[in-house]
Coordinates of C-alpha atoms and ligand atoms in Angstrom, one line a residue:
Chain A
M1 CA 0.0 0.0 0.0
N2 CA 2.8 2.4 0.9
D3 CA 4.5 2.3 -2.4
A4 CA 1.5 4.2 -3.7
Q5 CA 2.4 7.6 -5.0
V6 CA 2.4 10.5 -2.6
K7 CA -0.1 13.1 -3.9
M8 CA 0.3 15.6 -1.1
A9 CA 2.4 15.9 2.0
T10 CA 3.2 18.4 4.8
R11 CA 6.6 18.6 6.4
E12 CA 7.2 20.1 9.8
L13 CA 4.1 22.2 9.5
N14 CA 3.6 24.8 12.3
V15 CA 0.6 27.2 12.4
Y16 CA 0.3 30.1 14.8
Y17 CA -2.8 32.2 15.6
G18 CA -1.0 35.2 17.1
E19 CA 1.1 33.8 19.9
H20 CA -0.8 30.5 20.1
R21 CA 0.7 27.6 18.2
A22 CA -2.2 25.6 16.9
L23 CA -0.1 23.0 15.0
Q24 CA 3.3 21.7 15.8
D25 CA 5.7 20.0 13.4
V26 CA 3.0 18.1 11.5
S27 CA 4.4 15.8 8.8
I28 CA 1.9 13.5 7.0
P29 CA 2.1 12.0 3.5
F30 CA -1.2 11.6 1.6
Y31 CA -1.2 8.8 -1.0
A32 CA -2.9 9.2 -4.4
H33 CA -6.3 7.5 -4.6
Q34 CA -6.5 6.9 -1.0
V35 CA -8.8 8.4 1.7
T36 CA -7.0 9.7 4.7
A37 CA -9.1 10.5 7.8
L38 CA -8.0 13.1 10.4
I39 CA -9.4 12.4 13.8
G40 CA -8.8 13.9 17.3
P41 CA -10.6 15.8 20.0
S42 CA -12.1 19.2 19.5
G43 CA -9.6 22.0 19.2
C44 CA -6.7 19.7 18.3
G45 CA -6.1 21.5 15.0
K46 CA -7.8 19.3 12.4
S47 CA -9.6 22.2 10.6
T48 CA -6.5 24.4 10.9
Y49 CA -4.5 21.6 9.3
I50 CA -6.9 20.8 6.5
R51 CA -7.2 24.5 5.6
C52 CA -3.5 24.7 5.1
L53 CA -3.7 22.2 2.4
N54 CA -5.3 24.6 0.0
R55 CA -4.1 27.8 1.6
M56 CA -7.5 28.7 3.0
N57 CA -5.7 29.6 6.2
D58 CA -4.1 32.5 4.4
L59 CA -7.5 34.1 4.7
V60 CA -7.4 34.0 8.5
P61 CA -6.2 37.2 10.0
N62 CA -3.2 36.9 12.5
S63 CA -2.3 33.4 11.4
R64 CA 1.2 32.4 10.4
I65 CA 2.5 29.3 8.9
E66 CA 5.9 27.6 8.9
G67 CA 7.0 24.5 7.2
E68 CA 6.2 23.0 3.8
V69 CA 3.1 21.7 2.0
Y70 CA 3.6 19.7 -1.2
L71 CA 1.3 19.0 -4.0
D72 CA 3.0 16.6 -6.5
R73 CA 6.4 17.7 -5.1
E74 CA 5.6 21.3 -5.6
E75 CA 5.6 23.6 -2.6
I76 CA 2.2 25.3 -2.5
Y77 CA 3.3 28.3 -0.5
S78 CA 6.1 29.1 -2.9
T79 CA 5.5 32.2 -4.9
S80 CA 5.2 30.3 -8.2
M81 CA 2.0 28.7 -7.1
D82 CA -1.1 30.5 -8.0
A83 CA -3.6 30.4 -5.1
V84 CA -6.7 30.3 -7.4
E85 CA -5.3 27.5 -9.5
L86 CA -4.3 25.7 -6.2
R87 CA -7.8 25.8 -5.0
R88 CA -9.1 24.4 -8.3
R89 CA -6.7 21.4 -7.9
V90 CA -7.4 21.0 -4.2
G91 CA -11.1 21.4 -3.6
M92 CA -12.9 21.7 -0.3
V93 CA -16.3 20.7 1.2
F94 CA -17.3 22.1 4.5
Q95 CA -19.2 20.9 7.5
K96 CA -22.4 22.8 6.8
P97 CA -23.7 22.6 3.2
N98 CA -23.1 26.1 1.9
P99 CA -24.7 26.4 -1.6
F100 CA -24.8 29.8 -3.2
P101 CA -28.3 31.4 -3.2
K102 CA -28.7 30.5 -6.9
S103 CA -30.2 27.6 -8.9
V104 CA -28.8 24.1 -8.7
Y105 CA -27.4 24.5 -12.2
E106 CA -25.6 27.8 -11.4
N107 CA -24.1 26.3 -8.2
V108 CA -22.3 23.7 -10.3
A109 CA -21.6 26.0 -13.3
Y110 CA -20.2 28.9 -11.4
A111 CA -16.6 27.8 -10.8
P112 CA -16.0 26.1 -14.2
R113 CA -17.1 29.4 -15.8
I114 CA -14.7 31.4 -13.7
H115 CA -11.9 29.0 -14.5
G116 CA -12.9 28.9 -18.2
L117 CA -13.4 25.2 -18.2
A118 CA -16.4 25.1 -20.4
R119 CA -17.6 27.7 -22.9
K120 CA -20.5 26.8 -25.0
G121 CA -23.9 26.2 -23.5
T122 CA -24.1 22.5 -24.3
E123 CA -20.5 22.0 -23.0
M124 CA -21.5 23.5 -19.7
D125 CA -24.8 21.5 -19.6
Q126 CA -22.7 18.4 -20.1
L127 CA -20.2 19.4 -17.3
V128 CA -23.1 20.1 -14.9
E129 CA -24.7 16.8 -15.6
T130 CA -21.4 14.9 -15.2
S131 CA -20.6 16.6 -11.9
L132 CA -24.0 15.9 -10.5
R133 CA -23.7 12.3 -11.6
K134 CA -20.3 12.0 -9.9
A135 CA -21.8 13.4 -6.7
G136 CA -24.7 10.8 -7.0
L137 CA -27.2 13.6 -7.2
W138 CA -28.3 13.5 -10.9
E139 CA -31.1 11.0 -10.4
E140 CA -32.6 13.2 -7.7
V141 CA -32.3 16.7 -9.2
G142 CA -31.6 16.2 -12.9
D143 CA -35.1 17.4 -13.8
R144 CA -35.1 20.3 -11.3
L145 CA -31.9 22.2 -12.3
S146 CA -33.5 25.6 -12.2
L147 CA -34.8 25.3 -8.6
P148 CA -33.0 27.3 -6.0
A149 CA -30.3 25.2 -4.3
T150 CA -31.6 26.1 -0.9
S151 CA -34.8 24.2 -1.6
L152 CA -32.9 20.9 -1.6
S153 CA -32.7 18.7 1.6
G154 CA -29.5 19.1 3.7
G155 CA -28.0 15.8 2.4
Q156 CA -28.8 16.9 -1.2
Q157 CA -27.3 20.3 -0.6
Q158 CA -24.1 18.7 0.7
R159 CA -23.9 16.5 -2.4
L160 CA -24.5 19.6 -4.5
C161 CA -21.5 21.2 -2.7
I162 CA -19.5 18.1 -3.6
A163 CA -20.7 18.3 -7.2
R164 CA -19.7 22.0 -7.2
A165 CA -16.2 21.0 -5.9
L166 CA -15.9 18.2 -8.5
A167 CA -17.0 20.4 -11.4
V168 CA -13.5 22.0 -11.7
E169 CA -11.9 18.5 -11.7
P170 CA -9.8 18.7 -8.6
E171 CA -7.0 16.3 -7.9
V172 CA -7.5 16.4 -4.1
L173 CA -10.7 16.8 -2.2
L174 CA -10.6 18.1 1.4
M175 CA -13.7 17.5 3.5
D176 CA -14.1 19.0 7.0
E177 CA -16.8 16.9 8.8
P178 CA -18.9 16.7 5.6
A179 CA -21.6 14.5 7.2
S180 CA -21.8 15.8 10.7
A181 CA -25.0 17.8 9.9
L182 CA -26.7 15.0 8.1
D183 CA -29.0 12.1 9.0
P184 CA -27.8 8.5 8.8
I185 CA -29.2 7.9 5.3
A186 CA -27.7 11.1 3.9
T187 CA -24.5 10.2 5.7
Q188 CA -24.4 6.8 4.2
K189 CA -24.8 8.3 0.7
I190 CA -21.8 10.6 1.4
E191 CA -19.7 7.7 2.6
D192 CA -20.6 5.6 -0.5
L193 CA -19.7 8.6 -2.6
I194 CA -16.3 9.0 -0.9
Y195 CA -15.7 5.3 -1.7
E196 CA -16.6 5.9 -5.4
L197 CA -14.6 9.1 -5.7
K198 CA -11.3 7.8 -4.5
S199 CA -10.7 6.1 -7.8
R200 CA -10.6 9.6 -9.3
L201 CA -9.0 11.7 -6.6
T202 CA -7.2 11.8 -3.3
I203 CA -9.4 12.5 -0.3
I204 CA -8.6 13.9 3.1
I205 CA -11.5 14.0 5.5
V206 CA -11.9 15.3 9.0
T207 CA -14.5 13.4 11.1
H208 CA -15.5 13.1 14.7
N209 CA -17.2 9.8 13.9
M210 CA -14.8 7.0 14.6
Q211 CA -16.9 4.4 12.8
Q212 CA -17.0 6.7 9.8
A213 CA -13.3 7.1 9.9
S214 CA -12.8 3.4 10.0
R215 CA -15.3 2.7 7.3
V216 CA -14.3 5.3 4.7
S217 CA -10.6 5.7 5.0
D218 CA -7.5 3.8 4.0
R219 CA -5.2 5.7 6.4
T220 CA -5.9 7.6 9.6
A221 CA -4.0 10.3 11.4
F222 CA -4.7 11.0 15.1
F223 CA -4.2 14.6 16.2
Y224 CA -3.8 15.7 19.8
M225 CA -3.1 19.2 21.0
G226 CA -1.7 20.3 17.6
E227 CA 0.5 17.3 17.1
V228 CA 0.2 14.1 15.1
V229 CA 0.4 11.3 17.6
E230 CA 0.0 8.5 15.1
V231 CA -0.6 7.9 11.4
D232 CA -1.2 4.4 10.1
D233 CA -3.3 2.2 7.9
T234 CA -6.8 2.6 9.2
Q235 CA -7.2 -1.1 9.9
T236 CA -4.1 -1.2 12.0
L237 CA -4.9 2.0 13.8
F238 CA -8.3 0.8 14.8
T239 CA -7.3 -2.8 15.8
R240 CA -3.9 -2.3 17.3
P241 CA -2.8 1.3 17.6
S242 CA 0.8 1.7 18.7
K243 CA 0.4 4.7 20.9
K244 CA -1.4 4.7 24.2
Q245 CA -3.0 8.0 23.6
T246 CA -4.5 6.8 20.3
E247 CA -5.9 3.7 22.1
E248 CA -7.4 5.8 24.8
Y249 CA -9.0 8.2 22.3
I250 CA -10.5 5.7 19.9
T251 CA -11.8 3.5 22.8
G252 CA -13.5 6.5 24.4
R253 CA -11.3 6.5 27.5
F254 CA -9.8 9.9 27.0
G255 CA -8.9 12.5 29.6
Chain B
M1 CA -12.9 7.9 37.6
P2 CA -16.3 6.1 37.8
E3 CA -16.8 3.2 35.5
T4 CA -18.6 3.9 32.3
H5 CA -21.6 1.7 31.2
F6 CA -19.4 0.3 28.5
E7 CA -16.7 -0.7 31.0
Q8 CA -19.3 -2.4 33.2
E9 CA -20.4 -4.5 30.2
L10 CA -16.8 -5.5 29.5
E11 CA -16.4 -6.5 33.2
K12 CA -19.5 -8.6 32.9
L13 CA -17.9 -10.4 30.0
E14 CA -14.7 -10.9 31.9
V15 CA -16.4 -12.2 34.9
T16 CA -18.4 -14.7 32.8
I17 CA -15.3 -15.9 31.1
M18 CA -13.5 -16.3 34.4
R19 CA -16.4 -18.4 35.6
M20 CA -16.1 -20.6 32.6
F21 CA -12.4 -21.0 33.2
T22 CA -13.0 -22.0 36.8
L23 CA -15.8 -24.5 36.0
T24 CA -13.8 -26.0 33.1
E25 CA -10.7 -26.4 35.3
R26 CA -12.8 -28.0 38.0
S27 CA -14.4 -30.5 35.5
L28 CA -11.1 -31.4 33.9
N29 CA -9.4 -31.9 37.2
K30 CA -12.3 -33.9 38.5
A31 CA -12.3 -36.1 35.4
I32 CA -8.6 -36.8 35.9
I33 CA -9.0 -37.7 39.5
A34 CA -12.0 -39.9 38.7
M35 CA -9.8 -41.7 36.2
G36 CA -6.9 -42.2 38.6
E37 CA -9.1 -43.2 41.6
R38 CA -11.5 -45.2 39.4
D39 CA -14.3 -43.2 41.0
D40 CA -17.7 -43.7 39.3
D41 CA -19.5 -41.1 41.3
R42 CA -17.0 -38.4 40.5
A43 CA -17.1 -39.3 36.8
Q44 CA -20.9 -39.1 36.9
E45 CA -20.8 -35.6 38.4
V46 CA -18.5 -34.3 35.7
I47 CA -21.0 -35.6 33.0
E48 CA -23.9 -33.9 34.8
E49 CA -22.1 -30.6 35.3
D50 CA -21.3 -30.1 31.6
E51 CA -24.6 -28.5 31.1
Q52 CA -23.4 -25.4 33.1
L53 CA -20.6 -24.8 30.7
N54 CA -22.9 -25.1 27.7
N55 CA -25.1 -22.4 29.3
L56 CA -22.2 -20.1 30.0
E57 CA -21.0 -20.3 26.5
V58 CA -24.4 -19.2 25.3
E59 CA -24.3 -16.4 27.8
V60 CA -20.9 -15.2 26.5
D61 CA -22.3 -15.2 23.0
D62 CA -25.2 -13.0 24.1
I63 CA -22.9 -10.6 25.9
T64 CA -20.4 -10.2 23.1
L65 CA -23.2 -9.7 20.5
H66 CA -24.8 -7.1 22.7
I67 CA -21.6 -5.2 23.2
L68 CA -20.6 -5.3 19.5
A69 CA -24.0 -4.1 18.4
L70 CA -24.3 -1.3 21.0
W71 CA -20.8 0.1 21.2
Q72 CA -18.9 -0.8 18.0
P73 CA -15.7 -1.2 20.1
V74 CA -12.3 -0.8 18.6
A75 CA -8.6 -1.6 19.3
K76 CA -8.0 -3.7 22.5
D77 CA -11.6 -3.7 23.4
L78 CA -12.5 -5.2 20.1
R79 CA -9.8 -7.8 20.4
F80 CA -10.8 -8.6 23.9
I81 CA -14.4 -9.2 22.9
T82 CA -13.8 -11.3 19.9
G83 CA -11.0 -13.1 21.7
C84 CA -13.4 -14.0 24.6
S85 CA -15.9 -15.3 22.2
R86 CA -13.4 -17.7 20.8
I87 CA -12.1 -18.6 24.2
A88 CA -15.6 -19.5 25.3
T89 CA -16.0 -21.9 22.4
N90 CA -12.7 -23.6 23.3
L91 CA -13.6 -23.8 27.0
E92 CA -16.9 -25.4 26.2
R93 CA -15.1 -28.0 24.0
I94 CA -12.6 -28.7 26.8
G95 CA -15.7 -29.4 29.0
D96 CA -16.9 -31.8 26.4
Q97 CA -13.5 -33.6 26.5
A98 CA -13.8 -33.9 30.3
T99 CA -17.2 -35.6 29.7
N100 CA -15.8 -37.9 27.1
I101 CA -13.0 -39.0 29.5
C102 CA -15.5 -39.7 32.2
E103 CA -17.8 -41.8 29.9
R104 CA -14.8 -44.0 29.2
V105 CA -13.7 -44.1 32.9
L106 CA -17.1 -45.5 33.7
M107 CA -16.6 -48.3 31.2
L108 CA -13.0 -48.9 32.2
N109 CA -14.0 -49.2 35.8
Q110 CA -16.0 -52.3 35.1
K111 CA -12.7 -54.3 34.5
P112 CA -9.4 -54.4 36.3
K113 CA -7.0 -51.5 35.8
L114 CA -4.5 -51.7 32.9
D115 CA -0.9 -51.0 33.7
L116 CA -0.7 -48.7 30.8
M117 CA -3.0 -46.3 32.5
N118 CA 0.1 -44.9 34.2
S119 CA 1.3 -43.2 31.0
V120 CA -2.3 -41.9 30.3
E121 CA -2.2 -40.4 33.8
A122 CA 1.2 -38.7 33.0
L123 CA -0.4 -37.3 29.8
A124 CA -3.4 -36.1 31.8
E125 CA -1.0 -34.3 34.2
K126 CA 0.7 -32.6 31.3
A127 CA -2.6 -31.5 29.6
L128 CA -4.0 -30.2 32.9
T129 CA -0.8 -28.2 33.5
M130 CA -1.1 -26.7 30.1
F131 CA -4.7 -25.7 30.7
R132 CA -3.9 -24.2 34.1
N133 CA -1.0 -22.2 32.7
V134 CA -3.3 -20.7 30.0
I135 CA -5.8 -19.6 32.7
G136 CA -2.9 -17.7 34.3
A137 CA -1.8 -16.3 31.0
F138 CA -5.4 -15.0 30.4
S139 CA -5.9 -13.5 33.7
D140 CA -2.5 -11.8 33.7
Q141 CA -2.9 -10.9 30.0
D142 CA 0.6 -12.4 29.7
S143 CA 1.4 -13.1 26.1
E144 CA 4.8 -14.7 26.8
A145 CA 3.2 -17.2 29.2
A146 CA 0.5 -17.9 26.6
M147 CA 3.2 -18.6 23.9
Q148 CA 4.9 -20.9 26.4
V149 CA 1.6 -22.9 26.6
C150 CA 1.5 -23.1 22.8
R151 CA 5.1 -24.3 22.7
T152 CA 4.3 -27.3 25.0
D153 CA 1.5 -28.6 22.8
S154 CA 3.9 -30.7 20.7
D155 CA 5.0 -32.6 23.9
V156 CA 1.4 -33.6 24.5
D157 CA 1.0 -34.7 20.9
D158 CA 4.2 -36.8 21.2
M159 CA 3.0 -38.4 24.4
N160 CA -0.3 -39.3 22.9
I161 CA 1.3 -40.9 19.9
R162 CA 3.6 -43.0 22.1
I163 CA 0.7 -44.2 24.2
M164 CA -1.2 -45.1 21.0
R165 CA 1.7 -47.2 19.6
K166 CA 2.1 -49.0 22.9
L167 CA -1.6 -49.8 23.1
I168 CA -1.7 -51.0 19.6
D169 CA 1.2 -53.4 20.2
F170 CA -0.5 -54.7 23.3
M171 CA -3.8 -55.2 21.5
I172 CA -2.0 -57.3 18.9
T173 CA -0.5 -59.7 21.4
E174 CA -3.2 -59.7 24.1
N175 CA -6.7 -59.6 22.7
V176 CA -8.4 -59.7 26.1
I177 CA -7.4 -56.1 26.7
V178 CA -8.7 -54.8 23.3
E179 CA -11.9 -53.2 24.7
R180 CA -10.1 -51.4 27.6
A181 CA -7.3 -50.3 25.2
V182 CA -9.8 -48.7 22.9
H183 CA -11.2 -46.7 25.9
C184 CA -7.6 -45.7 26.8
I185 CA -6.9 -44.5 23.3
I186 CA -10.1 -42.4 23.3
I187 CA -9.1 -40.9 26.7
A188 CA -5.6 -40.2 25.4
N189 CA -7.0 -38.5 22.4
A190 CA -9.4 -36.4 24.5
L191 CA -6.4 -35.3 26.6
E192 CA -4.5 -34.4 23.4
R193 CA -7.5 -32.3 22.4
V194 CA -7.3 -30.5 25.7
G195 CA -3.8 -29.6 24.8
D196 CA -4.9 -28.3 21.4
L197 CA -7.7 -26.3 22.8
S198 CA -5.5 -24.8 25.5
T199 CA -3.1 -23.8 22.7
N200 CA -6.0 -22.1 20.9
I201 CA -6.8 -20.2 24.0
G202 CA -3.1 -19.3 24.3
E203 CA -3.2 -17.9 20.8
D204 CA -6.3 -15.9 21.7
V205 CA -4.5 -14.4 24.7
V206 CA -1.7 -13.3 22.4
F207 CA -4.2 -11.8 20.0
I208 CA -6.0 -9.9 22.8
S209 CA -2.9 -8.5 24.4
R210 CA -0.7 -7.9 21.4
G211 CA -3.0 -7.8 18.4
I212 CA -0.9 -10.4 16.6
N213 CA -2.4 -13.5 15.1
V214 CA -0.2 -16.5 15.8
K215 CA -2.7 -19.2 14.7
H216 CA -1.4 -22.1 12.6
C217 CA 2.2 -21.0 12.8
D218 CA 4.6 -23.8 12.5
N219 CA 7.2 -22.4 14.9
Y220 CA 6.0 -20.6 18.0
D221 CA 9.7 -19.7 18.8
R222 CA 9.4 -17.0 16.1
F223 CA 7.4 -15.0 18.6
S224 CA 8.7 -13.9 21.9
F225 CA 7.6 -10.9 23.9
Ligands
ATP301 N1 -9.4 31.8 13.3 C1 -8.8 31.5 14.5 N2 -8.2 32.4 15.3 C2 -7.6 32.1 16.4 N3 -7.5 30.9 16.9 C3 -8.1 29.9 16.1 C4 -8.7 30.1 14.9 N4 -9.2 29.0 14.4 C5 -8.8 28.0 15.3 N5 -8.1 28.5 16.3 C6 -7.6 27.8 17.5 O1 -6.7 26.8 17.0 C7 -6.9 25.6 17.7 C8 -7.3 24.5 16.7 O2 -8.6 24.8 16.2 P1 -9.2 23.9 15.0 O3 -10.5 24.6 14.6 O4 -8.2 23.7 14.0 O5 -9.5 22.6 15.8 P2 -10.4 21.3 15.3 O6 -9.5 20.1 15.6 O7 -10.9 21.5 13.9 O8 -11.6 21.3 16.3 P3 -13.1 20.8 16.1 O9 -13.1 19.3 16.1 O10 -13.9 21.4 17.2 O11 -13.6 21.4 14.7 C9 -7.9 25.9 18.7 O12 -7.3 26.1 19.9 C10 -8.7 27.1 18.2 O13 -9.2 27.8 19.3
MG302 MG1 -12.8 21.6 13.0

């Protein structure tokens, strides 16, 4: 498994909010076409970390980052890397579904239009359909593309956000607790989708749900107080973790 | 820190398994004494008591299923629960072997004692020691002690084979003993099974405490802790 290609990686990543160090020397490789789950107690730095992977943390005032983040061996904080292009290649889905207050169609078409990925109307129609299909939503909304996105159910909205992210054909998809606001059926659909999508891209997902982490991911990283305690194959980490802190956390005996 | 509901359930499982260990040890020990002392009453007791072990095995099944369904345990908890479930199966089977031994003891007791019983008693001693050692390994969660039990299994196998050869030789020359010799062979085989089952439990103990699967490995010396 580990001779898989490294798609992304961080090296000695440190993040500060003012004086407070939120991440300390975090080094993790992410392998192509694998799902890596980030777990750990609230406030341990998972969201901070995942936001560094497409430079979303640049937008946070007072934050400072040290260390390196690589996408295909290229350092993403180097001046040669264009942040807009980076965010096209490394897409993100958030905890709460956040569709634009526009139609279903426009939600998906918006980013490709900005990036000039599709020009003619039929080309765009095709791209919208393909993206909605990849997100497993076409069957449900294919005949209602002009409806406002906000009229969809929460689970549908979240898959719409995934379709929106997929429309620009990212290579990596970051998901920060993508199912925490959803019911079990919608959650199941997202998990199935993650499983499907990994043949196309590399996925990094933050989750508070241990069962979800163990179901969807190939590798798991356990964070605690801004540090990575353990990274391993998910199966190993959940059956015989090598660190006591990991064992305590995943068995619910923490603190 | 007060015990969580989950920890209470785990403790219930542990207590039930320990009761199974205790009862199984008592049955096996009693069966071996019944054999040595040619004691029909004691043998009869062992046969009657087997029911308790059967019931406890079902109880362990219920508890483990309940815990798995409600808590989706992971890591050492998961290994402990699945390990206990397998251990319960093995204990129930050791109980069955104690019963098998006693059934043959009752038949053997109807005729004079064969000299060859001495070597069967030596085998019984060895098998009982293996079983007692694996109880200790389980309650201390001591994987090295568990591996040591697994390593002695081949001695029990060898003793059984030697007994069988001797008995077969005797049967050929002295046909009046054939019936008793068959009972002896069955007892020796039952004892050899106790060794195998104790080895299985030893492997489960290693799995629970280390997360390593040592089943069906040809050389237990590869593992030391
Ligand atoms: N914008 C910010 N400004 C200042 N401090 C922040 C900011 N965002 C996060 N932090 C701090 O950084 C630390 C890590 O927060 P982060 O949101 O990354 O944790 P998390 O692991 O995602 O937690 P949760 O599981 O609750 O989402 C916390 O101490 C938090 O208070
Ligand atoms: Mg977070």
